[in-house]
Coordinates of C-alpha atoms and ligand atoms in Angstrom, one line a residue:
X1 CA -19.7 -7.2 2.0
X2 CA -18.5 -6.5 5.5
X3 CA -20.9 -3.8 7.1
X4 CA -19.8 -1.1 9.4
X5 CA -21.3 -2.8 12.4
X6 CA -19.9 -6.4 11.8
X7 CA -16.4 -4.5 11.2
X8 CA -16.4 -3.3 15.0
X9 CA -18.2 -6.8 15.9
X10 CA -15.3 -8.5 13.9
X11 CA -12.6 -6.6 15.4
X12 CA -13.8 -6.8 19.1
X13 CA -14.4 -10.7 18.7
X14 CA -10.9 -11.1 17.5
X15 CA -9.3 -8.9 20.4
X16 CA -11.7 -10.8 22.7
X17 CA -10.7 -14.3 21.6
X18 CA -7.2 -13.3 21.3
X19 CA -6.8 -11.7 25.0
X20 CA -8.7 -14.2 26.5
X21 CA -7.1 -17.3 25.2
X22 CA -10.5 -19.1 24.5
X23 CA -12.1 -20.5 21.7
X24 CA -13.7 -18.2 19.8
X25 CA -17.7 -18.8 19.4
X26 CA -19.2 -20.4 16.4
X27 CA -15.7 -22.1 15.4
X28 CA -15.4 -25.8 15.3
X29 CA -12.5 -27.9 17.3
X30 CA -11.3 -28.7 14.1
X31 CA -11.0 -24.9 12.5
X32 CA -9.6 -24.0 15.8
X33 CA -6.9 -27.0 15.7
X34 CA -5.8 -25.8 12.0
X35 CA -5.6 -22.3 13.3
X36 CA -2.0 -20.8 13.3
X37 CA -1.3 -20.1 16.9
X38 CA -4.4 -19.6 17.8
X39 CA -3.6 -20.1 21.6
X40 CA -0.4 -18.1 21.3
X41 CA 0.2 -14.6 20.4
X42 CA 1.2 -13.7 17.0
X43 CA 4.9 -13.1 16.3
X44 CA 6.0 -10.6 14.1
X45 CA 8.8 -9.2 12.3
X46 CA 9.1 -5.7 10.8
X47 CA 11.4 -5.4 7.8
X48 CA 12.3 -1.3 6.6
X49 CA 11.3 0.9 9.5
X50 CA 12.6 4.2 9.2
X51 CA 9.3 6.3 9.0
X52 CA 6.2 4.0 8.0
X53 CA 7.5 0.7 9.3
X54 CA 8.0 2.2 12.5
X55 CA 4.3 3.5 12.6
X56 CA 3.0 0.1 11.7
X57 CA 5.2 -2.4 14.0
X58 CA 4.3 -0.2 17.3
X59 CA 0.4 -0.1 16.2
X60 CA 0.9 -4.3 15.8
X61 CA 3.1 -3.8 19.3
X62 CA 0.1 -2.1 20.8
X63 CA -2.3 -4.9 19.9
X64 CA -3.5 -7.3 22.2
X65 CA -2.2 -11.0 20.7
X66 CA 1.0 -9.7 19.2
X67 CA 4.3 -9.6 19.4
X68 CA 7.2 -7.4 17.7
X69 CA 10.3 -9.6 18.2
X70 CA 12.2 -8.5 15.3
X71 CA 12.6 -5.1 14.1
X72 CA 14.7 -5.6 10.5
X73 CA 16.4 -2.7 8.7
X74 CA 19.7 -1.9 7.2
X75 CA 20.2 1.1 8.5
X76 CA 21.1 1.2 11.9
X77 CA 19.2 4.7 13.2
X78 CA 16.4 3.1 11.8
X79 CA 16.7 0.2 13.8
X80 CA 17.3 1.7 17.3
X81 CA 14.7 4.6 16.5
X82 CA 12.1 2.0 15.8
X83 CA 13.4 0.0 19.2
X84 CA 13.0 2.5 21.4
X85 CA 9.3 3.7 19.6
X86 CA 8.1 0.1 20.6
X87 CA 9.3 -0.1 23.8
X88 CA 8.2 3.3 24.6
X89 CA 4.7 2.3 23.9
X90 CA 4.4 -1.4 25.2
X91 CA 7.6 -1.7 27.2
X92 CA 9.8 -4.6 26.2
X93 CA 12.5 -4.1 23.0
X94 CA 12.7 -6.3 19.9
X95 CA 15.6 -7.5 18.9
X96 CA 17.5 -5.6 15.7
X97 CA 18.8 -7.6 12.5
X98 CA 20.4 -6.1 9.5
X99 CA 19.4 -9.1 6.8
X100 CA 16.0 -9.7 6.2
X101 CA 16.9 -12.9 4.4
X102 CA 18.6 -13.8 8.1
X103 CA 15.2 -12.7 9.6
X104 CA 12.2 -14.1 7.3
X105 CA 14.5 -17.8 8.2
X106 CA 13.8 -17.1 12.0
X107 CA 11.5 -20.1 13.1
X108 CA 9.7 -18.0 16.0
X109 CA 8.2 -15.7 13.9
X110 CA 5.1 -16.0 12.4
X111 CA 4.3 -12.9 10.1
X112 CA 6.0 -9.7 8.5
X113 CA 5.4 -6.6 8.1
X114 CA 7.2 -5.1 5.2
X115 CA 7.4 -1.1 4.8
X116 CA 10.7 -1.1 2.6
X117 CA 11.5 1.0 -0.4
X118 CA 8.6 -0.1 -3.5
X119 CA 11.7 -1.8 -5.3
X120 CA 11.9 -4.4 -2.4
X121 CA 8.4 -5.4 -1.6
X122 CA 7.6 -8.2 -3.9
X123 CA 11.3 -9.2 -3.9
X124 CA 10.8 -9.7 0.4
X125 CA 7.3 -11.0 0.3
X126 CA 8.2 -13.8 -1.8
X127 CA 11.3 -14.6 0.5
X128 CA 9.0 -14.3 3.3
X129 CA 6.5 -16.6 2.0
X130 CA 9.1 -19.4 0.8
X131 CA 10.1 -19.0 4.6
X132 CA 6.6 -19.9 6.1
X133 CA 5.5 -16.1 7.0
X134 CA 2.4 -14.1 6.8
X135 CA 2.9 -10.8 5.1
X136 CA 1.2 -7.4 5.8
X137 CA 3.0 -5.3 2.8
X138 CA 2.9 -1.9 2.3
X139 CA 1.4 -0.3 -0.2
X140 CA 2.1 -0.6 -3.9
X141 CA 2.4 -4.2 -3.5
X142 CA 5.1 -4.7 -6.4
X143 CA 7.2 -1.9 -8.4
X144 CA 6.3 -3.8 -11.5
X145 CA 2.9 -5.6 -13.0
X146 CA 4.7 -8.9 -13.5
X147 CA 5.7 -8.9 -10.1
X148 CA 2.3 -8.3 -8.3
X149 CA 1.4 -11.1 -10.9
X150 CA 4.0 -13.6 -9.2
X151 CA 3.0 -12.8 -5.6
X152 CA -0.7 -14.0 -6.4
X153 CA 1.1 -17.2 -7.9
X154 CA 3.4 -17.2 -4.5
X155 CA 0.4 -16.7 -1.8
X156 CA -1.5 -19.6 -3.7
X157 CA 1.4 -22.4 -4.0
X158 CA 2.5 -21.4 -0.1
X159 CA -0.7 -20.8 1.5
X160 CA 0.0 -17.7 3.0
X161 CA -2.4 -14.8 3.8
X162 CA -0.9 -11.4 2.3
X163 CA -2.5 -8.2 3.2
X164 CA -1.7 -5.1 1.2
X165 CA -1.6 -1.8 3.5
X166 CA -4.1 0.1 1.9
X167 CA -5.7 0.4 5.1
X168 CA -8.6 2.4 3.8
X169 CA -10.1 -1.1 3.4
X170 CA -11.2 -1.3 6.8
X171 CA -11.8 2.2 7.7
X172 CA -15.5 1.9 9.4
X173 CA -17.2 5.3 7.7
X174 CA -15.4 4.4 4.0
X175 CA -16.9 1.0 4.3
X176 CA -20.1 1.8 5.0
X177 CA -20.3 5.1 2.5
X178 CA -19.0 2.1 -0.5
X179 CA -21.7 0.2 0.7
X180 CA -24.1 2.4 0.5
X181 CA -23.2 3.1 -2.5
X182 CA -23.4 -0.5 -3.9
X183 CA -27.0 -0.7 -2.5
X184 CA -27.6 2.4 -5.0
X185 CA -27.5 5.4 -2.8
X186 CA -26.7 7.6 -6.4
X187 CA -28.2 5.1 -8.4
X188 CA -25.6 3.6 -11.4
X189 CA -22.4 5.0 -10.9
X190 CA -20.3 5.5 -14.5
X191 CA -17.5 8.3 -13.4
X192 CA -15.3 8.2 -10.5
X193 CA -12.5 10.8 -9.6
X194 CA -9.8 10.5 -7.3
X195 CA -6.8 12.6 -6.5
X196 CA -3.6 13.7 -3.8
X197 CA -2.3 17.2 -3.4
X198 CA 0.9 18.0 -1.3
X199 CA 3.6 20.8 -1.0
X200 CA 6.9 18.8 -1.7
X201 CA 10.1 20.8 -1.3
X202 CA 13.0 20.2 -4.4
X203 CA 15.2 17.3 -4.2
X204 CA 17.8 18.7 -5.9
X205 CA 21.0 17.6 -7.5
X206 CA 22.7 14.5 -5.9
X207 CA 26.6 14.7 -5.1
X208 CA 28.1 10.6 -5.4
X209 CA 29.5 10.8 -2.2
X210 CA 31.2 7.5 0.8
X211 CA 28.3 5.1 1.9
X212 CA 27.6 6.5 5.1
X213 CA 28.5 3.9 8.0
X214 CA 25.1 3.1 9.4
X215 CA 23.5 2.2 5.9
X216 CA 24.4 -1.1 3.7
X217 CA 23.8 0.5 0.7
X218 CA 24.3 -3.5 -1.0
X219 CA 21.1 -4.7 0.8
X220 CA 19.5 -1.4 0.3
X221 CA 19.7 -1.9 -3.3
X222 CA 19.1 -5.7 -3.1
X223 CA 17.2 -6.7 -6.3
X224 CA 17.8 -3.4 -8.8
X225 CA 20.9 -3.4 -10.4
X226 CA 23.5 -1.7 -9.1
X227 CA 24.2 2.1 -9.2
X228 CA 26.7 4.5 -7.2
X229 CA 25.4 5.9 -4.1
X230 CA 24.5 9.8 -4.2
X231 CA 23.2 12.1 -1.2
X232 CA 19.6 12.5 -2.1
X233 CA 18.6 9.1 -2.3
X234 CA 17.7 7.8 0.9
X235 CA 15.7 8.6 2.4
X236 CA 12.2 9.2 1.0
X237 CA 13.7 10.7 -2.5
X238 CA 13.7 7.2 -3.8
X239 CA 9.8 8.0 -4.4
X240 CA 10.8 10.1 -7.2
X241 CA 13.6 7.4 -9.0
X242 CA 12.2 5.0 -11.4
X243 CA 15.1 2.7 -10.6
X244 CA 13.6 1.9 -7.0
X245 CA 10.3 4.5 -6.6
X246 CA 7.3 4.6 -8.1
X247 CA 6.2 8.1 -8.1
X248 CA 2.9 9.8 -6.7
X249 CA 0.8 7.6 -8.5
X250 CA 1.8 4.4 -6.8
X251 CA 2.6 6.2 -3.7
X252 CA -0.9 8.1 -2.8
X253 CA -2.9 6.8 -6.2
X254 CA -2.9 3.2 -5.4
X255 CA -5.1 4.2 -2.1
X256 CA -7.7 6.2 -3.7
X257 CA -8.3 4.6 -7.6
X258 CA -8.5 1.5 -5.2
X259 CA -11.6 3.1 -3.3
X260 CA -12.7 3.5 -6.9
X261 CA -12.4 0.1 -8.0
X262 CA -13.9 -1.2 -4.9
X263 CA -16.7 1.0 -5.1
X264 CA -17.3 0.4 -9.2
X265 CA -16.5 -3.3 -8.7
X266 CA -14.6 -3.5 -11.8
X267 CA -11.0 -5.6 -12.0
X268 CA -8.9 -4.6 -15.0
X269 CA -9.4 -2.0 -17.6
X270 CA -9.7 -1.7 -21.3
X271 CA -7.3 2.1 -22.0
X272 CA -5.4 3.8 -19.8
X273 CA -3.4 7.0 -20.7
X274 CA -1.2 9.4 -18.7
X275 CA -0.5 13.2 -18.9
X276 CA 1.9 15.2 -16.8
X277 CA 5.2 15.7 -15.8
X278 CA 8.5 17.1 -13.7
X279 CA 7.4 20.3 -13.9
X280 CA 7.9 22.2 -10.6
X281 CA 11.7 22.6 -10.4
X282 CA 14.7 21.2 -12.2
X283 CA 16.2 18.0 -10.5
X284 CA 17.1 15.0 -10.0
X285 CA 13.4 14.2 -9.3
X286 CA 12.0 12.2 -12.5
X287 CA 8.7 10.7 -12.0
X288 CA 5.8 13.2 -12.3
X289 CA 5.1 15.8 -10.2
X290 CA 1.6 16.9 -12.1
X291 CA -0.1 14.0 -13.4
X292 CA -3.3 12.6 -14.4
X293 CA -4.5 9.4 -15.2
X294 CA -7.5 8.4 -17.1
X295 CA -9.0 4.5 -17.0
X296 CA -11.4 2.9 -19.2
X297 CA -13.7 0.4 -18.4
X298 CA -15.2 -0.7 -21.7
X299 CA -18.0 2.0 -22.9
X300 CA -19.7 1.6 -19.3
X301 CA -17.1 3.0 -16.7
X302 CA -14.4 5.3 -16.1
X303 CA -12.3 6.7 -14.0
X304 CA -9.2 9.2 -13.5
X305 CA -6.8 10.4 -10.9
X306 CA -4.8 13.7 -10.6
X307 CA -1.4 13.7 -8.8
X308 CA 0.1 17.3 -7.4
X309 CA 3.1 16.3 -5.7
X310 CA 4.1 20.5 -5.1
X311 CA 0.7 22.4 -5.5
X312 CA -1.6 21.4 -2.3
X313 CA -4.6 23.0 -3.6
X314 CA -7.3 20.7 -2.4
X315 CA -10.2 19.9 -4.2
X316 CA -13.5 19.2 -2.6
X317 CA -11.7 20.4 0.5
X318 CA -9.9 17.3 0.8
X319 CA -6.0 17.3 0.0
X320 CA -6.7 13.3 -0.8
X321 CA -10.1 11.7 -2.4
X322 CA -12.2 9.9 -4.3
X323 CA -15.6 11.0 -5.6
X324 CA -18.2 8.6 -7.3
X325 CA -20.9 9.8 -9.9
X326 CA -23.6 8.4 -10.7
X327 CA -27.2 8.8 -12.6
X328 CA -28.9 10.1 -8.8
X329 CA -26.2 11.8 -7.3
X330 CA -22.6 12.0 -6.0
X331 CA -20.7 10.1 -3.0
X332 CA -17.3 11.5 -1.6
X333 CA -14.9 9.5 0.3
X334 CA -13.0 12.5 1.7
X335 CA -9.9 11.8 3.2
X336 CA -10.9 11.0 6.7
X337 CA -12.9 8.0 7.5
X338 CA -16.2 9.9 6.0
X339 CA -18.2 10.3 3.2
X340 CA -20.6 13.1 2.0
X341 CA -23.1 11.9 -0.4
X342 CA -24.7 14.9 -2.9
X343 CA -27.8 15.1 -5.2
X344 CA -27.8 16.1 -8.6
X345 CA -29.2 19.7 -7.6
X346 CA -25.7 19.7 -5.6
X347 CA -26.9 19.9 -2.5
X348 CA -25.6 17.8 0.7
X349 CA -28.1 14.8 1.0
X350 CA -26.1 13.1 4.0
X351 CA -22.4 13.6 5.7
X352 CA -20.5 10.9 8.3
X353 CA -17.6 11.8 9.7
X354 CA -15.0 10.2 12.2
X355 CA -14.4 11.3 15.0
X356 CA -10.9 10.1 14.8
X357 CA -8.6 13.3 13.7
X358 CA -6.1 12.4 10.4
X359 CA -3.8 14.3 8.5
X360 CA -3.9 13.0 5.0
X361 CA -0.2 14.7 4.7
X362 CA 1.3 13.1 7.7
X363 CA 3.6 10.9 6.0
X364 CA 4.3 8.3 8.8
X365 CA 1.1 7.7 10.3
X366 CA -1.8 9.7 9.9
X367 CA -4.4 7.6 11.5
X368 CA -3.5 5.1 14.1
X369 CA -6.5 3.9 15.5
X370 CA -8.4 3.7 12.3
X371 CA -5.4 1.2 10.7
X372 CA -5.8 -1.0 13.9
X373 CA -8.9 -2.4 12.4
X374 CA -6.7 -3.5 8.9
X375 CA -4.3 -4.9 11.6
X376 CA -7.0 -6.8 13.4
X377 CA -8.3 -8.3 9.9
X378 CA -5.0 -9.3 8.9
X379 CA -4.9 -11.4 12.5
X380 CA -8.4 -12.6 11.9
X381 CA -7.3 -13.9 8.4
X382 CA -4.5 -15.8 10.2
X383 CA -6.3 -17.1 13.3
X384 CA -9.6 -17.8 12.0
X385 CA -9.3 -17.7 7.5
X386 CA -11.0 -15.0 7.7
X387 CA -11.6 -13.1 4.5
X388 CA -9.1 -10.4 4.0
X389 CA -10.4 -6.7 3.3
X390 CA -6.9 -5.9 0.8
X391 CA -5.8 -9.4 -0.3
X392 CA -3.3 -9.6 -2.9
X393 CA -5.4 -10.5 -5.9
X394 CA -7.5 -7.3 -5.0
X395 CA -4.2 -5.4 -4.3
X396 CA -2.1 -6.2 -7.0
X397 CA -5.7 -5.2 -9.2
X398 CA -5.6 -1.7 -7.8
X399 CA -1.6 -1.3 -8.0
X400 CA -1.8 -2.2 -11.5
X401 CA -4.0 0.3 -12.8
X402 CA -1.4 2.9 -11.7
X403 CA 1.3 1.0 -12.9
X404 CA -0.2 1.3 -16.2
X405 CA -0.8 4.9 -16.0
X406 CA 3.5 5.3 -15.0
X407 CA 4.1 2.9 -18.7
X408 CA 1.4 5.0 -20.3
X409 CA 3.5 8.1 -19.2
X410 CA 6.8 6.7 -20.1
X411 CA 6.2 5.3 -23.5
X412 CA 3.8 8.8 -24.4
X413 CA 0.8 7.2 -25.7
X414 CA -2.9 5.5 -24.4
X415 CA -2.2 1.8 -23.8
X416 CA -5.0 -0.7 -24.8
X417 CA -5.7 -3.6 -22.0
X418 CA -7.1 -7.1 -22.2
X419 CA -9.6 -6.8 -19.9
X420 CA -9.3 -10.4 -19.3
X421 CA -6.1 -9.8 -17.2
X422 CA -4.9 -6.0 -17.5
X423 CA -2.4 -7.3 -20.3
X424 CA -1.0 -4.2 -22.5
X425 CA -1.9 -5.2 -25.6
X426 CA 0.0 -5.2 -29.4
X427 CA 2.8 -2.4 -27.7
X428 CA 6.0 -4.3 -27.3
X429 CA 8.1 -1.2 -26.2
X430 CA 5.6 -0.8 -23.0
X431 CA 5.2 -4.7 -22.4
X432 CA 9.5 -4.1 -21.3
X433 CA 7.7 -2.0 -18.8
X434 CA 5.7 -4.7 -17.5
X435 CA 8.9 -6.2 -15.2
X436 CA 11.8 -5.0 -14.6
X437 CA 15.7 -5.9 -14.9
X438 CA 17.1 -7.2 -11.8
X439 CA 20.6 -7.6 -10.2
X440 CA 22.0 -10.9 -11.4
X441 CA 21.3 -12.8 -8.3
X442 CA 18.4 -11.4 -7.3
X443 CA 15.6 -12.5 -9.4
X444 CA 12.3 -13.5 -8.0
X445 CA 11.9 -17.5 -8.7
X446 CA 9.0 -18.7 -7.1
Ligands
NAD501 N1 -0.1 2.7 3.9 C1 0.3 3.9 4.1 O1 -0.5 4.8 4.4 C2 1.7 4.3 3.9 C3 2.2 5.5 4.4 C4 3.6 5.8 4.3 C5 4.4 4.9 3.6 N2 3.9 3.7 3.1 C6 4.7 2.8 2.3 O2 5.7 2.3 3.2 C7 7.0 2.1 2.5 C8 8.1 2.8 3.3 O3 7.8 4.2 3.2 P1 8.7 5.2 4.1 O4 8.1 6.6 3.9 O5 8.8 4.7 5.5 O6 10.1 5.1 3.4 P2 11.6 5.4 4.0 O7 12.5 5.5 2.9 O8 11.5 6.5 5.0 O9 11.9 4.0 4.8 C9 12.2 2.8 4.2 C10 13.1 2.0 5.2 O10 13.4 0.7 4.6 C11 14.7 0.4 4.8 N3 15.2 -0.6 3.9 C12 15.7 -0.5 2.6 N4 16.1 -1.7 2.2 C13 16.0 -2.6 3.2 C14 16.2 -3.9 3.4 N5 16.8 -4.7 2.4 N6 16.0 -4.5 4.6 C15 15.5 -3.8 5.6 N7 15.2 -2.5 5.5 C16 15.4 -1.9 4.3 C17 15.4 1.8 4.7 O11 16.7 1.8 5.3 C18 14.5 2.7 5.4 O12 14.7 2.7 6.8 C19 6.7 2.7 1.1 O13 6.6 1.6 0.2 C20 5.5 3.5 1.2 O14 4.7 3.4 0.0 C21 2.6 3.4 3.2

């Protein structure tokens, strides 16, 4: 377990080693030879950047041993916006490219960063890791189970270090409030909550209308088959298709039922069920808007999140978070990079909070500094094999569990898991949920 302290220790040393251009203390010659340009800055291309991918290729910009050279996106405001964002902040300008196939081939870079639309993220990390990169993906790591499934196969049989962006992972003050509550702070912990509340507007009813001229609505679509365009699509709205989204549940769930699995240290579940629903206007919007999940771990553990897409009443005070409870107590990881731990009697026992301000609802970036340090592990993991905070076997754990909640919503009933592998188990109509069709072409072949 990485402690609050070693995190800043871990984080310095790597911006230390990387700005100085020396070896870093306590490796061997022979580590350092097998390092990936461990003498050179690290090269990076950012694939999808109209909001998100523009927040995350300027904060890898703004780090010291790295590069943004490529700046990938298929439509072209995005690709000037996210330009001119990178050069405002460090000063030079990568260069644009419509085709991420074209870009994962170039030979000078040496990782991605991948903040497409959920439908493309396994789809591009596999392409990116048959083409030698290393991959920092975006939360949920695959629109499908069987896909997250394929990208653990991938990073194993290419060798390639994938972090998810669940950043949380290396957020000081949520670190050391999980480990404090795996040293027994509230004793055993059996229940854990988590949850996201927001204020989203109507998407109302999409018109088929021309492609505009600055998107490729072909490479857009890439590996879901093909449908006609319509105007309320792209972007963002694409959350709320299950042709290419994923709904609230992969979209703000994955972060905080992931807090919860860390903090429980369980892997996969034994039931999951799903209650909720479009239920704030009438649409074109057709994941849930209201939802909650519930997750069994055997007869020892549970768990549950509650999605409000359009009612931002917070709980706890917190528009986002996940609260443990256990036999002594109770330990919140608010939505910041704090924690509030409580006692039985309800009373506040201990509170940590950052000083770094966040906004939860800030939908490109709400916390720069903080998802530096998830950058700087990433660059650790290439440089020096350091362990990664989100890698994909953990990621695709904590994606899944949501992912069964969405099939345990569409097929209307409790699903029952092998807990040897988060298999759904004896229900063939949910199992088609499990992967998805693709556009001939377009499969993922490892
Ligand atoms: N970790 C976090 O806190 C966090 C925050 C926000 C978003 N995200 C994730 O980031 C991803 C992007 O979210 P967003 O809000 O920026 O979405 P968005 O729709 O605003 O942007 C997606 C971009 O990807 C581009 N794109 C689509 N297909 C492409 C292709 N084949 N090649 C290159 N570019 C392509 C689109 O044109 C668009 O510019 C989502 O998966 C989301 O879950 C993570």
């Amino acid at each position: 377990m990485t402690t609050r302290r070693n995190f800043i220790k871990k984080a310095a040393l790597g911006t230390a080693a990387i700005s100085f251009g020396g070896i870093i203390p306590g490796m061997s010659a022979k580590s350092y030879a097998n390092v990936i340009g461990a003498n050179d800055k690290i090269r990076v291309g950012a694939i999808g950047v109209n909001s998100r991918g523009t927040a995350v290729s300027t904060n890898f910009a703004k780090q010291k041993g790295c590069e943004v050279i490529y700046i990938c996106d298929v439509d072209s405001r995005a690709i000037g916006k996210c330009i001119n964002s990178i050069d405002q902040a460090v000063g030079y300008k990568p260069e644009g490219i419509k085709d991420l196939r074209k870009m994962v081939e170039k030979k000078d870079v040496d990782a991605v960063i991948i903040a497409t639309p959920d439908h493309w993220h396994a789809p591009a990390a596999l392409l990116a890791m048959q083409a030698g990169k290393n991959i920092y993906l975006e939360k949920p790591c695959s629109y499908a189970p069987a896909e997250g499934e394929l990208l653990m196969q991938a990073a194993k049989k290419y060798n390639r270090v994938l972090q998810m962006g669940n950043q949380r992972r290396s957020w000081p003050n949520v670190c050391e409030g999980i480990q404090a509550l795996k040293e027994g702070i509230i004793g055993k912990v059996y229940f854990g909550k988590s949850w996201y509340t927001n204020n989203r507007k109507p998407i109302g009813i999409g018109k088929e209308v021309p492609v505009p001229e600055w998107l490729d609505w072909e490479l857009w679509q890439g590996p879901a088959p093909r449908v006609a365009y319509k105007d309320n699509i792209i972007h963002y709205n694409w959350h709320w298709f299950w042709h290419w989204g994923t709904g609230e549940a992969l979209n703000n769930g994955t972060h905080m039922i992931d807090i919860l699995r860390w903090g429980m240290e369980v892997d996969y579940p034994t039931m999951v069920n799903s209650a909720g629903g479009r239920y704030f206007a009438e649409d074109d919007w057709e994941t849930p808007d209201t939802q909650i999940i519930n997750i069994e771990f055997g007869n020892k553990f549970s768990m549950s999140w509650e999605g409000r897409s359009c009612n931002g009443r917070t709980i706890e005070g917190s528009s986002v978070g996940s609260m443990f409870y256990g036999e002594k107590g109770s330990l919140l990881i608010t939505g910041s990079d704090g924690y509030k731990i409580f006692g039985l009697d309800n009373k506040l026992i201990k509170e940590q909070n950052s000083k770094i301000p966040i906004d939860p609802r800030n939908l490109m970036n709400p916390a720069e500094k903080l998802d530096a340090f998830h950058i700087q592990n990433f660059f650790d993991a290439i440089r020096e094999g350091e362990k990664l905070h989100s890698d994909i076997e953990s990621g695709h754990k904590s994606t899944l569990l949501m992912q069964l909640g969405n099939i345990a919503q569409r097929v209307g009933r409790s699903l029952r898991i092998d807990p040897t592998n988060g298999h759904i188990l004896s229900d063939p109509e949910a199992m088609k949920l499990w992967s998805r069709d693709y556009e001939p072409g377009w499969e993922m072949i490892i």
